[in-house]
């Protein structure tokens, strides 16, 4: 975790760039943003992120912030969560959202898709046990609908239940009557979202040009 | 088909013959007002001619005045003929898969044209400029605008407009200039075509018509971006083409074009486009606002869509700004708000009529294309026609290549070469192109050469490219996406992803269209929806989808006469959607119904397993029926049972029927007894016996492994059970006796309806013995009620309570006498292992899925 040291020294940027696939220019822009968010500290804590005004309106703000502090999203096989993250972790989480480029092979795309799905899955699976239980699923759906105004928790519940039923019926069509469907595993998760096009959705176009001057005061 | 077709044609000829001889004097008055167009055939303004001429001496026995009805009559026959042809294509379904419909229409048109040419008949003068622009074009464009998939379009607006505007300009200018260069070569003999005319012609043939391509792309579900770009390009480039066309027809008249004219033309281009946008928005908002107040006049609701869009079109036409732009923008703006305001029926009507009008227009245009190809005089110039084809092809390809290189850096998902190929190859020319060239004013020198060249390019592209695009696209394996099967999970995750992305963009301080989307959504939420929508509840798309699926399923059930709307399962319906959407909806043949039942039963089966599974982790050995009822009910329980806790039940028992019972339970004031026979008659009543017991007792299945696989017969029984599930809904969970008593009181008649059933408490629907399910129903599965008592007893209750319990169950049991008499009494069973663990879950009492268990425990603990 040489996060704190990987600031402006070129080799480190290069290193990060190799790991994450961002261009060094993009990393520089992200780093500027990182410093801005952390208040010029080496690390970012949850409070830093919660302060972002633009996120206030986001119904799944908590999930998004959690995702940054989730060790699973660092792709190094650890579980648990950080108290604070450095720039390296920050960039690694961001790297889930790199758009595909024309040079990628189909395998690369498939891997990328899995990576993105894994990110979503981790967002659901808050207790790290590898399955999304009904409760976890419900929570996300509830949050998702929570900013929509008149939708009560009843509806959210009904919907998540329905969704869960759907998952179960898609994945386990021939379950024995006394089997219990514990929750959505990652394989099942992939299965239910098989038809969904992710390539065009789970992407951020990371800019090569700094736009922080272009949005007047909205970021913080 | 052919016989019918010939019949119509014969009638048509006959009619024309009469028109020629008898109706000489009643010439169809020229000009626009009297000429009929697709939307409404305008009656002749000649006034009524009902009275005989004054000089005639005596009253004629029989008169005929063909001239009076000629135009609408002939028009009707043409439409009929074209429609019959359309029916004909679909008799053999495989034709339309491999050959686009437009090809077939042109072929038929050619045949008809050939016959008409042989008998020296003039083609109908339906296609003059005014008729086309005022009547034929609006329906086509309206359809495209109305059914434009909004979300992908707004995500790709930039690219769409880029291709539509710049691409069309590129094509027009490129083709025009190259043709002009060709015209300078003496050998070809076309030196008299000047630059303006070449540009005019080029602008005409750069209008691409994506209909054929769209249907292919839809079929093979090509990726969303490509689809929307082809779709949107076709739509907006019509607008650009028409603007260019008007501009160049104007310019073609001018002897000298000065440079200032060029700048004026460019300025005009923007005025025209933005003006169209403005009028579209204006009328769109007005239309949406009007629909807010139509809830009392449902019958004319659909009219507003057509009137407002047409009005937008006409007003734009009045000011000579882009009327296509206006109508498209109007439709897009109006649609989302209007569809929330109008009733379901009106919504369907609108969609159908929009489709129908567009279909008529397009069919007619292609049909006339065929006719005109044969009947008009052509001026064939090999060089000009071939060069036109070549340039059209080359410039299109080049344009896509170059424009994509420019736009790709701005796209999150760049177009790869396959996409670009699809885009370039999808550039078929079609109806608009033909109509435009056919309506060229006569003062253009080489008008007939232009007509010939345009028809050549249309026929070439429609036939060669149109037929080959499907195999080609399949061969190169273009990126595909599956956006048809929308399940609730996909919807949830689409939203989840959107919010994630938008959140992350905020986080890293960058913004893109998500930022603007957010802004617009906020504006929409706070301002637009409040003004434009009557019943303004902010509704998430997930909720909307959920409701839609529910409704669809309800309708489906209704259609298959398997049940009535109120019996529609709520959650159960969801997985049906996928299959339902792929199923033809118009006709329910026996096979379809069977398949549907099959699907339904399978889905129900699966779903049910899941829910029970959650409710008790230890896997209570219930029999399947019980499980299914549970599932169908779990939504219901929430509504009918949970309105207030059980403690409030007594207080509320007479007036606490929830408002939201519409799907699930008896109507207020209706009693159980009166509801039951009704339901019976809607089914195969003689074969079904309802045995109703307190529904919260799920009878353990001693032998779950013997459960037969779902069969066809099961399907129906599922439905029946569904109904029973509904009945259950009004019946309270009985084990907490106080509460069930209160319900009994509410249900009033339940107590009287109790001839003691011979085999009390089978939680099973028995189908007739002849069905394959029969043996099972009678076999070990129908577990006795006694086991329930044991179970309860095993749980917490004593003997005395058991006695009371029994009495109460007697009260609650309603039996409709079917063939239940011969059901054997199954043996008692030991308490299932899952019972006790189940009660431990009572902390999740609010959970609909778990409700029954928690209630069970809560209720009984009160003893």
GROMACS .gro file of C-alpha atoms in nm, chain A residues 78-199:
model
  122
   78UNK     CA    1  -0.871  -0.963   0.094
   79UNK     CA    2  -1.198  -0.904   0.265
   80UNK     CA    3  -1.307  -0.654   0.518
   81UNK     CA    4  -1.316  -0.283   0.502
   82UNK     CA    5  -1.076   0.005   0.535
   83UNK     CA    6  -1.112   0.290   0.771
   84UNK     CA    7  -0.936   0.520   0.535
   85UNK     CA    8  -0.815   0.474   0.185
   86UNK     CA    9  -0.521   0.616   0.004
   87UNK     CA   10  -0.496   0.725  -0.351
   88UNK     CA   11  -0.403   0.383  -0.481
   89UNK     CA   12  -0.717   0.226  -0.343
   90UNK     CA   13  -0.918   0.514  -0.472
   91UNK     CA   14  -0.790   0.470  -0.823
   92UNK     CA   15  -0.833   0.096  -0.810
   93UNK     CA   16  -1.198   0.129  -0.725
   94UNK     CA   17  -1.239   0.382  -0.999
   95UNK     CA   18  -1.073   0.150  -1.244
   96UNK     CA   19  -1.380  -0.072  -1.238
   97UNK     CA   20  -1.548   0.186  -1.450
   98UNK     CA   21  -1.308   0.224  -1.731
   99UNK     CA   22  -1.486   0.207  -2.063
  100UNK     CA   23  -1.383  -0.063  -2.305
  101UNK     CA   24  -1.173   0.039  -2.597
  102UNK     CA   25  -1.157  -0.082  -2.950
  103UNK     CA   26  -0.847  -0.291  -2.900
  104UNK     CA   27  -0.995  -0.521  -2.643
  105UNK     CA   28  -1.049  -0.880  -2.728
  106UNK     CA   29  -1.364  -1.061  -2.641
  107UNK     CA   30  -1.200  -1.227  -2.345
  108UNK     CA   31  -1.092  -0.893  -2.211
  109UNK     CA   32  -1.443  -0.766  -2.245
  110UNK     CA   33  -1.580  -1.068  -2.071
  111UNK     CA   34  -1.333  -1.023  -1.788
  112UNK     CA   35  -1.423  -0.660  -1.764
  113UNK     CA   36  -1.787  -0.742  -1.749
  114UNK     CA   37  -1.730  -0.988  -1.472
  115UNK     CA   38  -1.533  -0.730  -1.286
  116UNK     CA   39  -1.816  -0.484  -1.309
  117UNK     CA   40  -2.068  -0.742  -1.208
  118UNK     CA   41  -1.848  -0.831  -0.915
  119UNK     CA   42  -1.848  -0.472  -0.809
  120UNK     CA   43  -2.224  -0.461  -0.816
  121UNK     CA   44  -2.241  -0.789  -0.636
  122UNK     CA   45  -2.017  -0.661  -0.363
  123UNK     CA   46  -2.241  -0.364  -0.327
  124UNK     CA   47  -2.526  -0.597  -0.247
  125UNK     CA   48  -2.337  -0.846  -0.040
  126UNK     CA   49  -2.259  -0.639   0.261
  127UNK     CA   50  -2.160  -0.920   0.494
  128UNK     CA   51  -1.897  -1.074   0.269
  129UNK     CA   52  -2.045  -1.419   0.273
  130UNK     CA   53  -2.062  -1.465  -0.099
  131UNK     CA   54  -2.438  -1.462  -0.125
  132UNK     CA   55  -2.692  -1.190  -0.145
  133UNK     CA   56  -2.964  -1.276   0.095
  134UNK     CA   57  -3.314  -1.149   0.072
  135UNK     CA   58  -3.251  -0.898   0.343
  136UNK     CA   59  -2.948  -0.757   0.170
  137UNK     CA   60  -3.128  -0.735  -0.156
  138UNK     CA   61  -3.422  -0.565   0.005
  139UNK     CA   62  -3.206  -0.309   0.164
  140UNK     CA   63  -3.058  -0.205  -0.164
  141UNK     CA   64  -3.390  -0.187  -0.338
  142UNK     CA   65  -3.535   0.013  -0.056
  143UNK     CA   66  -3.253   0.260  -0.075
  144UNK     CA   67  -3.282   0.273  -0.446
  145UNK     CA   68  -3.644   0.371  -0.421
  146UNK     CA   69  -3.607   0.584  -0.116
  147UNK     CA   70  -3.557   0.908  -0.304
  148UNK     CA   71  -3.853   0.856  -0.529
  149UNK     CA   72  -4.092   1.024  -0.297
  150UNK     CA   73  -4.420   0.851  -0.253
  151UNK     CA   74  -4.300   0.496  -0.270
  152UNK     CA   75  -4.341   0.329   0.060
  153UNK     CA   76  -4.122   0.058   0.201
  154UNK     CA   77  -4.404  -0.183   0.124
  155UNK     CA   78  -4.361  -0.142  -0.243
  156UNK     CA   79  -3.988  -0.172  -0.219
  157UNK     CA   80  -4.030  -0.489  -0.025
  158UNK     CA   81  -4.277  -0.634  -0.265
  159UNK     CA   82  -4.050  -0.553  -0.551
  160UNK     CA   83  -3.741  -0.698  -0.399
  161UNK     CA   84  -3.936  -1.008  -0.308
  162UNK     CA   85  -4.057  -1.035  -0.660
  163UNK     CA   86  -3.708  -0.986  -0.788
  164UNK     CA   87  -3.580  -1.252  -0.557
  165UNK     CA   88  -3.847  -1.491  -0.672
  166UNK     CA   89  -3.739  -1.420  -1.020
  167UNK     CA   90  -3.380  -1.491  -0.943
  168UNK     CA   91  -3.468  -1.814  -0.781
  169UNK     CA   92  -3.691  -1.924  -1.059
  170UNK     CA   93  -3.433  -1.843  -1.321
  171UNK     CA   94  -3.149  -2.015  -1.148
  172UNK     CA   95  -3.297  -2.312  -0.983
  173UNK     CA   96  -3.574  -2.433  -1.205
  174UNK     CA   97  -3.560  -2.784  -1.073
  175UNK     CA   98  -3.523  -2.741  -0.709
  176UNK     CA   99  -3.643  -3.008  -0.482
  177UNK     CA  100  -3.940  -2.906  -0.277
  178UNK     CA  101  -3.751  -2.899   0.046
  179UNK     CA  102  -3.454  -2.712  -0.085
  180UNK     CA  103  -3.395  -2.369   0.039
  181UNK     CA  104  -3.275  -2.090  -0.178
  182UNK     CA  105  -3.030  -1.918   0.047
  183UNK     CA  106  -2.941  -1.625  -0.164
  184UNK     CA  107  -2.789  -1.514  -0.483
  185UNK     CA  108  -2.443  -1.640  -0.541
  186UNK     CA  109  -2.219  -1.467  -0.784
  187UNK     CA  110  -2.283  -1.729  -1.049
  188UNK     CA  111  -2.654  -1.676  -1.015
  189UNK     CA  112  -2.601  -1.307  -1.021
  190UNK     CA  113  -2.423  -1.337  -1.349
  191UNK     CA  114  -2.698  -1.555  -1.473
  192UNK     CA  115  -2.979  -1.315  -1.403
  193UNK     CA  116  -2.799  -1.025  -1.558
  194UNK     CA  117  -2.685  -1.223  -1.855
  195UNK     CA  118  -2.915  -1.040  -2.088
  196UNK     CA  119  -2.828  -0.699  -1.960
  197UNK     CA  120  -2.585  -0.497  -2.155
  198UNK     CA  121  -2.326  -0.363  -1.919
  199UNK     CA  122  -2.067  -0.242  -2.159
   0.00000   0.00000   0.00000
